[in-house]
PDB file of C-alpha atoms in Angstrom:
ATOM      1  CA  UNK A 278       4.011  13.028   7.670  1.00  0.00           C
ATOM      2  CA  UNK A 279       1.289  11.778   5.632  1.00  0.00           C
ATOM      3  CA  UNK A 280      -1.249  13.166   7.272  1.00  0.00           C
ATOM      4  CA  UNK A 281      -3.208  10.077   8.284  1.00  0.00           C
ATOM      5  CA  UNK A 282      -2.913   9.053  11.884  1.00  0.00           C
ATOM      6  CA  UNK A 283      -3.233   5.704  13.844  1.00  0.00           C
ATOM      7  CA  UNK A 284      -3.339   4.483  17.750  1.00  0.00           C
ATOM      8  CA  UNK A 285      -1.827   2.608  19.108  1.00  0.00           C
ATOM      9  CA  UNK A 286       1.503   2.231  17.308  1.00  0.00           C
ATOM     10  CA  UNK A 287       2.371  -0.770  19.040  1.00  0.00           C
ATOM     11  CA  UNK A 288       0.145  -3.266  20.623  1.00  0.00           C
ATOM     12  CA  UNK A 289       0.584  -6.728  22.499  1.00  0.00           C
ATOM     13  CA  UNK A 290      -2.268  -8.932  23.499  1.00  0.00           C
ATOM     14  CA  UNK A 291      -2.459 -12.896  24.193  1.00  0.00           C
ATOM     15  CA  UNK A 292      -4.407 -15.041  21.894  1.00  0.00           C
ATOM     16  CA  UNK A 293      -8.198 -15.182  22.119  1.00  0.00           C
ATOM     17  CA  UNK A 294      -8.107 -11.657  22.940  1.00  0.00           C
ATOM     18  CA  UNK A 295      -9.964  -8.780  21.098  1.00  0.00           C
ATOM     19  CA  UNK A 296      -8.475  -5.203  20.176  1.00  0.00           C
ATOM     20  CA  UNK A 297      -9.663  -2.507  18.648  1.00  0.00           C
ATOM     21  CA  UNK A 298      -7.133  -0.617  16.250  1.00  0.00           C
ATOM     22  CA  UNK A 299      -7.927   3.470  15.463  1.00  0.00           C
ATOM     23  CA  UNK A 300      -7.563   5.403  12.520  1.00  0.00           C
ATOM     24  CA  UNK A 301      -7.707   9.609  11.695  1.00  0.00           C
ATOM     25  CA  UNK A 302      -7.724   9.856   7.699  1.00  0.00           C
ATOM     26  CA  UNK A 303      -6.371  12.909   6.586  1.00  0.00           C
ATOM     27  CA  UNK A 304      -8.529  15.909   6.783  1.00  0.00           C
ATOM     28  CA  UNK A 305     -11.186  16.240   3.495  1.00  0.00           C
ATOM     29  CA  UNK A 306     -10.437  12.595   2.492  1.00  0.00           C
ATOM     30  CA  UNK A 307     -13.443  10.423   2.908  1.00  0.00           C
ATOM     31  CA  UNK A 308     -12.126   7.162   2.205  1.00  0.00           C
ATOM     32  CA  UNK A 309     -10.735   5.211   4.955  1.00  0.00           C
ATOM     33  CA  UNK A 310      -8.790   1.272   3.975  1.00  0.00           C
ATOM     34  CA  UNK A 311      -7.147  -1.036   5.752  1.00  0.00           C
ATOM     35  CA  UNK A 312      -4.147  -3.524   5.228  1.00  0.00           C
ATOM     36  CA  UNK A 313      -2.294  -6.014   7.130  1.00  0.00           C
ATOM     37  CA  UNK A 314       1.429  -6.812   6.626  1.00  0.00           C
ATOM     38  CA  UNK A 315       2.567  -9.990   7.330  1.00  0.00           C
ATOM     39  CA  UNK A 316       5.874 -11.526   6.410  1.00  0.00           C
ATOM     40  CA  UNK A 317       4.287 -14.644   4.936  1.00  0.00           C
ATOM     41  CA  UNK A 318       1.127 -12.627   3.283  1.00  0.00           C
ATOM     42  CA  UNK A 319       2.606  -9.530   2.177  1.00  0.00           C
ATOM     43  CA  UNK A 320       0.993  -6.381   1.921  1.00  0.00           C
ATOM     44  CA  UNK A 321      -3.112  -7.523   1.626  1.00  0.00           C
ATOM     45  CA  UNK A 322      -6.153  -5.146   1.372  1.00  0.00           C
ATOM     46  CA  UNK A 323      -8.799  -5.829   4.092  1.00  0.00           C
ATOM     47  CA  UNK A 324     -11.470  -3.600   3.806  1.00  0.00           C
ATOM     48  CA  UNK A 325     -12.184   0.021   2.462  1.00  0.00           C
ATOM     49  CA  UNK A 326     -14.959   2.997   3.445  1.00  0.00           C
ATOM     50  CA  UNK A 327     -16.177   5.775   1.842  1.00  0.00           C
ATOM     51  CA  UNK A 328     -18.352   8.453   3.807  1.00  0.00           C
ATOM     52  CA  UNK A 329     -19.232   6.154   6.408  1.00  0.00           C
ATOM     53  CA  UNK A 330     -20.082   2.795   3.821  1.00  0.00           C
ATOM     54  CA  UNK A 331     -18.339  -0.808   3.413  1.00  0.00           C
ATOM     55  CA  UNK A 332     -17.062  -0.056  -0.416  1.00  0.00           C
ATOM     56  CA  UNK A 333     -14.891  -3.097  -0.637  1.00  0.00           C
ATOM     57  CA  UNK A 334     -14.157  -5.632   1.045  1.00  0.00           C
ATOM     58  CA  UNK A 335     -10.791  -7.650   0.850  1.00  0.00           C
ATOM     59  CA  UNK A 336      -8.890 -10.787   2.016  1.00  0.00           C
ATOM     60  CA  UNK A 337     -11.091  -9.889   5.867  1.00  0.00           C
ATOM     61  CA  UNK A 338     -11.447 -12.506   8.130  1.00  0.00           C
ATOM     62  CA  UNK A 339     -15.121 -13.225   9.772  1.00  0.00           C
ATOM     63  CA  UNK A 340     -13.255 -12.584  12.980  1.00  0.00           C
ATOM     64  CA  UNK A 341     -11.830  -9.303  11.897  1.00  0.00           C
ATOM     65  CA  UNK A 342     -14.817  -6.124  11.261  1.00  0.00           C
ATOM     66  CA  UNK A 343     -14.508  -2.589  10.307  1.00  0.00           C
ATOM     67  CA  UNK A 344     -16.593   0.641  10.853  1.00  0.00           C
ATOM     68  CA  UNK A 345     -16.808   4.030   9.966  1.00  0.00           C
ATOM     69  CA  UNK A 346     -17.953   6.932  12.320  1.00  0.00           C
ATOM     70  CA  UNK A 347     -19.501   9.986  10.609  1.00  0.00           C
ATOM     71  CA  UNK A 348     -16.653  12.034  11.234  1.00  0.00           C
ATOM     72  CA  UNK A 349     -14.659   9.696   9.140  1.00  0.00           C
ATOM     73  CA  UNK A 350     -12.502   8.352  11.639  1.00  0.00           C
ATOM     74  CA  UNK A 351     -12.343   4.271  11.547  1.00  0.00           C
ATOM     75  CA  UNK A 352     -11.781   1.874  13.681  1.00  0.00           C
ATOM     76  CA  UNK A 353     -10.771  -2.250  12.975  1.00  0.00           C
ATOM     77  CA  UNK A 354     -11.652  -4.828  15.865  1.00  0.00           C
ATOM     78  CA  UNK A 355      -9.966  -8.032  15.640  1.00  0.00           C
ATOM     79  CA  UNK A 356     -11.421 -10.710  18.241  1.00  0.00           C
ATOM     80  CA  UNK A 357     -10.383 -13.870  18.929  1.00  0.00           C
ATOM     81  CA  UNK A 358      -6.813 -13.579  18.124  1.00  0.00           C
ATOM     82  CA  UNK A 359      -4.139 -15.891  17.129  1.00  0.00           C
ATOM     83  CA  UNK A 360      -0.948 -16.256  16.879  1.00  0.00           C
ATOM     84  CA  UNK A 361      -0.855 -15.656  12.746  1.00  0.00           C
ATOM     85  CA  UNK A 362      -3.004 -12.429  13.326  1.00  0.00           C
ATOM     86  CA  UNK A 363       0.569 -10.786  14.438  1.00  0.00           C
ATOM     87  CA  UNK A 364       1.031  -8.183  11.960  1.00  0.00           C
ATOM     88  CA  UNK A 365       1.488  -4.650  10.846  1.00  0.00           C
ATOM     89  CA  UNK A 366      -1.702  -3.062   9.929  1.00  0.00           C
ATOM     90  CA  UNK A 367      -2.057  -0.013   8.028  1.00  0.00           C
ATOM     91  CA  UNK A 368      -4.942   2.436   7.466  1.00  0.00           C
ATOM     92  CA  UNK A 369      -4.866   4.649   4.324  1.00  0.00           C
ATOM     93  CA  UNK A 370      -7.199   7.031   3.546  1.00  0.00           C
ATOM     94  CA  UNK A 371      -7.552   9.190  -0.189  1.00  0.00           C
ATOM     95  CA  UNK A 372      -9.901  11.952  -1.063  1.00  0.00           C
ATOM     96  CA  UNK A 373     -12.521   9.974  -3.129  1.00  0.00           C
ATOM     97  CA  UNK A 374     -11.790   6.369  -3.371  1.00  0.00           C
ATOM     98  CA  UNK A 375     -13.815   5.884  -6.585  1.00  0.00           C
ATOM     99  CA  UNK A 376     -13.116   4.809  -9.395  1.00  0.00           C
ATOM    100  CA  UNK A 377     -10.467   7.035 -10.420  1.00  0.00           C
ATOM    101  CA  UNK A 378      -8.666   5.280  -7.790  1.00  0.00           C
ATOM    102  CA  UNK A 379      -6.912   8.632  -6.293  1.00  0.00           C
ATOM    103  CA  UNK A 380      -3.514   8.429  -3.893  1.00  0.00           C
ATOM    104  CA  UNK A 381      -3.928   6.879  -0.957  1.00  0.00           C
ATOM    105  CA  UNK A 382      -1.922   8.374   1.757  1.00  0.00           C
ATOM    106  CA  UNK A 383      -0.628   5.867   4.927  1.00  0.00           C
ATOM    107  CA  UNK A 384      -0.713   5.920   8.339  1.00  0.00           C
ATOM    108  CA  UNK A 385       2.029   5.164  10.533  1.00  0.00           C
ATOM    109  CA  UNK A 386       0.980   1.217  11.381  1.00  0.00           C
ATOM    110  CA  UNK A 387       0.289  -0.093  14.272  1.00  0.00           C
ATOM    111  CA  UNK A 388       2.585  -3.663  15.111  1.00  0.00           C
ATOM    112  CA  UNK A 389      -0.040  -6.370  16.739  1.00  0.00           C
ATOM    113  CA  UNK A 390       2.041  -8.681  18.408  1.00  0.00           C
ATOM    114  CA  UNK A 391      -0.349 -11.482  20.107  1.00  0.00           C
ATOM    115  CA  UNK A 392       1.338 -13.957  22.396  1.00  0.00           C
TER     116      UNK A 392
ATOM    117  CA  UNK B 279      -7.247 -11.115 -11.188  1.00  0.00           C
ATOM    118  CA  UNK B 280      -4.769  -8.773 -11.017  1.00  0.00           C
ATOM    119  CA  UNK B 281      -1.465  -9.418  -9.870  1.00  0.00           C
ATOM    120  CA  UNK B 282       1.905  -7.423  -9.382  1.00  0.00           C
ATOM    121  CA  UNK B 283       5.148  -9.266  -9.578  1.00  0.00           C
ATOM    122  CA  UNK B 284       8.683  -7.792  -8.404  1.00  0.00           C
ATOM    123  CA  UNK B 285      11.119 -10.294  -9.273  1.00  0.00           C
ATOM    124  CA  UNK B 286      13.766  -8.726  -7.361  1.00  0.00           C
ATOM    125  CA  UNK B 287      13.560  -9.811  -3.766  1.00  0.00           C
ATOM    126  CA  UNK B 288      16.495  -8.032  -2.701  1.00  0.00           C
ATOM    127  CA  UNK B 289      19.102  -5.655  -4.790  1.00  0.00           C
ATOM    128  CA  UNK B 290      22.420  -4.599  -2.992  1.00  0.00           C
ATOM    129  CA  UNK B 291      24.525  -1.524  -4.728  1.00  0.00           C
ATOM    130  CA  UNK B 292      27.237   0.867  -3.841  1.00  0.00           C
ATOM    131  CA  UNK B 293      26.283   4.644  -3.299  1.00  0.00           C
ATOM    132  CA  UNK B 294      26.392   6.810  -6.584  1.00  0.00           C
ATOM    133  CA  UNK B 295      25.310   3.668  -8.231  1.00  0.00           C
ATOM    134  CA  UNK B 296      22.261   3.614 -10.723  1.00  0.00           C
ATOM    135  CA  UNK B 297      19.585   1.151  -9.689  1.00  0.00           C
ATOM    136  CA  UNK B 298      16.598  -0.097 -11.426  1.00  0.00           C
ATOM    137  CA  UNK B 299      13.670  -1.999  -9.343  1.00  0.00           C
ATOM    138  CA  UNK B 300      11.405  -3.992 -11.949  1.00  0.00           C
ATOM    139  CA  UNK B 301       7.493  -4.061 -11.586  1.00  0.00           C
ATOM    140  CA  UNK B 302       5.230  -6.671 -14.298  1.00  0.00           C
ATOM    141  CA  UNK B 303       1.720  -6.333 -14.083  1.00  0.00           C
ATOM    142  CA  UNK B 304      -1.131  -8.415 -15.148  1.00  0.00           C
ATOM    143  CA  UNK B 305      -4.634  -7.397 -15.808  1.00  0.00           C
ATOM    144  CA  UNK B 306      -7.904  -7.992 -17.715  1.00  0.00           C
ATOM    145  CA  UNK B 307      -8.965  -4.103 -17.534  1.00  0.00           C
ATOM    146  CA  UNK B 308      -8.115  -1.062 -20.204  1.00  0.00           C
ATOM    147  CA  UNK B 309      -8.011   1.444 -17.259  1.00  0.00           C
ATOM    148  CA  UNK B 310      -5.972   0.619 -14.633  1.00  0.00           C
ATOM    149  CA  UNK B 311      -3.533   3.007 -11.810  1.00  0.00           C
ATOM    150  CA  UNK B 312       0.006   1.909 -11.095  1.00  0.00           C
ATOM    151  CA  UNK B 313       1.680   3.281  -7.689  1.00  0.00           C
ATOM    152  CA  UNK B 314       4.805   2.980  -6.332  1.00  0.00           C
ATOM    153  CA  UNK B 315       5.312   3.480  -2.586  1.00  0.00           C
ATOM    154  CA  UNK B 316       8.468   3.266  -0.167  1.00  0.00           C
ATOM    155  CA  UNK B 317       8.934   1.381   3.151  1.00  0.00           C
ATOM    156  CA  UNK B 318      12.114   2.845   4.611  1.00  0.00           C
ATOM    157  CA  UNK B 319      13.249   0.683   8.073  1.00  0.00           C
ATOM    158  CA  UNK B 320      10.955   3.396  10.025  1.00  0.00           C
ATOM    159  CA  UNK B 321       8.035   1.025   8.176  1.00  0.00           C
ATOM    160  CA  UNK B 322       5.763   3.897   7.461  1.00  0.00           C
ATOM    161  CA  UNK B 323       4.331   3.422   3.411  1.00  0.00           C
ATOM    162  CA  UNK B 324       5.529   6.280   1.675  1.00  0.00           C
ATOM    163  CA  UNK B 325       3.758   7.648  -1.399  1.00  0.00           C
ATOM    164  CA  UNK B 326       6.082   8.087  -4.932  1.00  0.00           C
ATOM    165  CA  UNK B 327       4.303   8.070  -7.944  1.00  0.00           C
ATOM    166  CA  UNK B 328       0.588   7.304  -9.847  1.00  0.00           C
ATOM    167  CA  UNK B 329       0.350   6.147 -13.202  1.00  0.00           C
ATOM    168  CA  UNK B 330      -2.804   5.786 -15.216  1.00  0.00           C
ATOM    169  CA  UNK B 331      -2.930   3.547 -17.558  1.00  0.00           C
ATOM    170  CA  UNK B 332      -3.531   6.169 -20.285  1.00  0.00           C
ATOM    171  CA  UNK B 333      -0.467   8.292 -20.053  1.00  0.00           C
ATOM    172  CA  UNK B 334       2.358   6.140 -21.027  1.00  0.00           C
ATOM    173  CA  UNK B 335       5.138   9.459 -20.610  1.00  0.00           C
ATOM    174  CA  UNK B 336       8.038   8.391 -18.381  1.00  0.00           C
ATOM    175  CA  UNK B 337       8.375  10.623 -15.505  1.00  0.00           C
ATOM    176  CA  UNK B 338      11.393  12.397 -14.279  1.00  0.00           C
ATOM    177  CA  UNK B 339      11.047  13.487 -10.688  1.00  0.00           C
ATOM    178  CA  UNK B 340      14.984  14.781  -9.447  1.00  0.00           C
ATOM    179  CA  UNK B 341      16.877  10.745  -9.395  1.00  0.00           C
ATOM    180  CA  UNK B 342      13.938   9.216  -9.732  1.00  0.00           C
ATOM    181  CA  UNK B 343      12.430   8.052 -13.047  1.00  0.00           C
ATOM    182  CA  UNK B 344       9.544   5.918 -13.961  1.00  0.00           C
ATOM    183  CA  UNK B 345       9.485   3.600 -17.709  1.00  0.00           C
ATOM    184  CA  UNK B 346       5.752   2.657 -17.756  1.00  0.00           C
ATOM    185  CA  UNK B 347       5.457   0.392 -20.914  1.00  0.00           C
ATOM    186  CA  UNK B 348       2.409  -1.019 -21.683  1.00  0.00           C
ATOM    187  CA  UNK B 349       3.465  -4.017 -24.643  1.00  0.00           C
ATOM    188  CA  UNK B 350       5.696  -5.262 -21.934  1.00  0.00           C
ATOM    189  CA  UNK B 351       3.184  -4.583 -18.926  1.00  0.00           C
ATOM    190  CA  UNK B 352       6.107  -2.967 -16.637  1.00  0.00           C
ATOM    191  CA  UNK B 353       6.281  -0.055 -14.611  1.00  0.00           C
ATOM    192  CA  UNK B 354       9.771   0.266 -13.614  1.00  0.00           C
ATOM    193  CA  UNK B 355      11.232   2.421 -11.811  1.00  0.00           C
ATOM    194  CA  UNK B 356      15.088   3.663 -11.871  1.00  0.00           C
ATOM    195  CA  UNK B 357      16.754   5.564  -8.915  1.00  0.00           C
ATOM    196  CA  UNK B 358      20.242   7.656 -10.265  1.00  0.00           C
ATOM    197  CA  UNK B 359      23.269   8.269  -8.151  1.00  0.00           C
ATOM    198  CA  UNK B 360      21.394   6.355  -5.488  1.00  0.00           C
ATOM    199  CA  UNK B 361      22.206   7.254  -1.523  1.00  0.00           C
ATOM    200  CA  UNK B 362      22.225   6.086   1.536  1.00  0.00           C
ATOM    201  CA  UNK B 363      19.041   7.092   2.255  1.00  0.00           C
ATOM    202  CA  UNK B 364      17.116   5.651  -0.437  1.00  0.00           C
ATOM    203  CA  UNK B 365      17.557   2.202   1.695  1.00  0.00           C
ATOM    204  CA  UNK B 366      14.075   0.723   2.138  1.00  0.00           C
ATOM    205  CA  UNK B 367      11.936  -1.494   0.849  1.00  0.00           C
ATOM    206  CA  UNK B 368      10.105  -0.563  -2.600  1.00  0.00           C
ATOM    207  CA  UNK B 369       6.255  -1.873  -3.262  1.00  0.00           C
ATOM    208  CA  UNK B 370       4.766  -1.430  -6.981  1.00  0.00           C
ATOM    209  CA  UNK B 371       0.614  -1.378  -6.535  1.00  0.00           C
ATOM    210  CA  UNK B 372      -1.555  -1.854  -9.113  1.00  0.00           C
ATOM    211  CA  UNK B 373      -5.228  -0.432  -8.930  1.00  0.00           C
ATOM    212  CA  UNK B 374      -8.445  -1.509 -11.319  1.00  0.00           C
ATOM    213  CA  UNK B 375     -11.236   0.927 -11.679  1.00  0.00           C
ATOM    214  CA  UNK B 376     -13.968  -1.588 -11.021  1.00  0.00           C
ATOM    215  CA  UNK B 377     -17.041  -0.676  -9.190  1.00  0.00           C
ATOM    216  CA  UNK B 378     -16.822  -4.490  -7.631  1.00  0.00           C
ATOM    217  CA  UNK B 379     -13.671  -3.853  -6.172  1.00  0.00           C
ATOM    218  CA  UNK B 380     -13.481  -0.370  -4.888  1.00  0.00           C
ATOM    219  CA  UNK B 381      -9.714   1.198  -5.328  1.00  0.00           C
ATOM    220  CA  UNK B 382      -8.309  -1.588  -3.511  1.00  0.00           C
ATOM    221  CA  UNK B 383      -4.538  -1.539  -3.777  1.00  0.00           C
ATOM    222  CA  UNK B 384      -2.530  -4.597  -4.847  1.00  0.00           C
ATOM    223  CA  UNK B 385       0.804  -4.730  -4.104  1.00  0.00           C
ATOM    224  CA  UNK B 386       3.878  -6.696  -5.458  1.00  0.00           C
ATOM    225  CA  UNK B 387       5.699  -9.045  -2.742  1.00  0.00           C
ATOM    226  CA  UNK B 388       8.202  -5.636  -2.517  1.00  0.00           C
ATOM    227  CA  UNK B 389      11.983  -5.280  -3.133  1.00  0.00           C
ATOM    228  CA  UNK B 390      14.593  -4.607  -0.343  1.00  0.00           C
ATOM    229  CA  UNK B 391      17.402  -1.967  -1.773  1.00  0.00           C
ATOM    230  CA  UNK B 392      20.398  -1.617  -0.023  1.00  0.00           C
ATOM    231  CA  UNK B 393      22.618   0.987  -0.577  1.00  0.00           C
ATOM    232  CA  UNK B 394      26.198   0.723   1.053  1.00  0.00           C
ATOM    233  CA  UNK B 395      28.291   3.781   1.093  1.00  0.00           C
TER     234      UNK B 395
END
């Protein structure tokens, strides 16, 4: 258990939709990133946090937007869905995020299946 | 840009066989981070080993072992007697201490081990 918790773990929607995925980091870490896993993409970076601030932003589409709350938790809203937003998206979260580029340690994943 | 190749899509080996999963990196910076992580069929990301890019020791950790050689850009990593359990899918990351781009993880396209008893 890494530590690093997400909700829900699984999630189906239809397309045009919008859906918010959630994200604990572990406790002390103040950096908060998030990936998507997709069998034609890979493993791609979307976005990272630190203490509540954008730090870096990936591969994000303008659908797709991030946030983080000041007790570090994080949240990803996807809106208008479509079919190639199906994927397995992963929060990390590490204790600095600078640029010593520290561990990050992965949640769970939660599978977005849109119909 | 930095990219992280894994030629080996998939690798299939019988148990008590040594394996060895090969990561090539590319990238413009002197300090860099190299990870390796594990995807077992759960699918949760499992953390293995950093590397920065100024300690070029290999690393022993019980059957694991890491060869991080910078004149050849690799980073592989070698799994002894493997098991059963060490079944998953394998991703090398590669991290660049830019201020520009945060410490964004990029990951190679992953390689599947089997390991059939």
């Amino acid at each position: 258990d890494s530590g690093v918790t997400q909700t829900p773990k699984h999630l189906i929607t239809a397309t045009g939709q919008r859906v918010t995925l959630r994200c604990s980091p572990r406790s002390g870490d103040l950096s908060v990133y998030w990936y998507q896993q997709s069998l034609d993409q890979g493993l791609q970076f979307l976005i990272q946090y630190y203490n509540g601030e954008e730090r870096a932003k990936g591969n994000i589409l303008e659908r797709f937007s991030a946030q983080q709350f000041p007790d570090l938790h994080s949240e990803l809203n996807l809106s208008s869905l479509e079919l190639g937003d199906s994927a397995l998206y992963f929060c990390a979260s590490s204790a600095l995020g600078g640029l010593a580029a520290d561990t990050q340690y992965f949640g769970p994943g939660t599978r977005l299946t849109v119909l | 840009a930095q990219k992280v190749t894994q030629a080996q899509t998939e690798i299939s080996v019988v148990e008590k066989e040594d394996v060895t999963l090969d990561c090539v990196y590319e990238t413009r910076d002197t300090t860099y981070y190299l990870f390796w992580y594990k995807q077992p069929p759960s699918g949760e990301l499992v953390f293995l080993i950093r590397r920065n890019s100024f300690d070029e020791q290999n690393e022993i950790s019980g059957r694991y072992s890491w060869n991080f050689q910078k004149s050849t850009s690799s980073f592989n990593f070698t799994i002894t007697a493997s098991q059963v359990v060490d079944s998953a899918v394998y991703f090398c990351a590669l991290s660049e201490a830019r201020e520009t781009s945060g410490s964004r993880l990029t990951f190679g396209e992953g390689t599947q081990l089997t390991v059939n008893p």
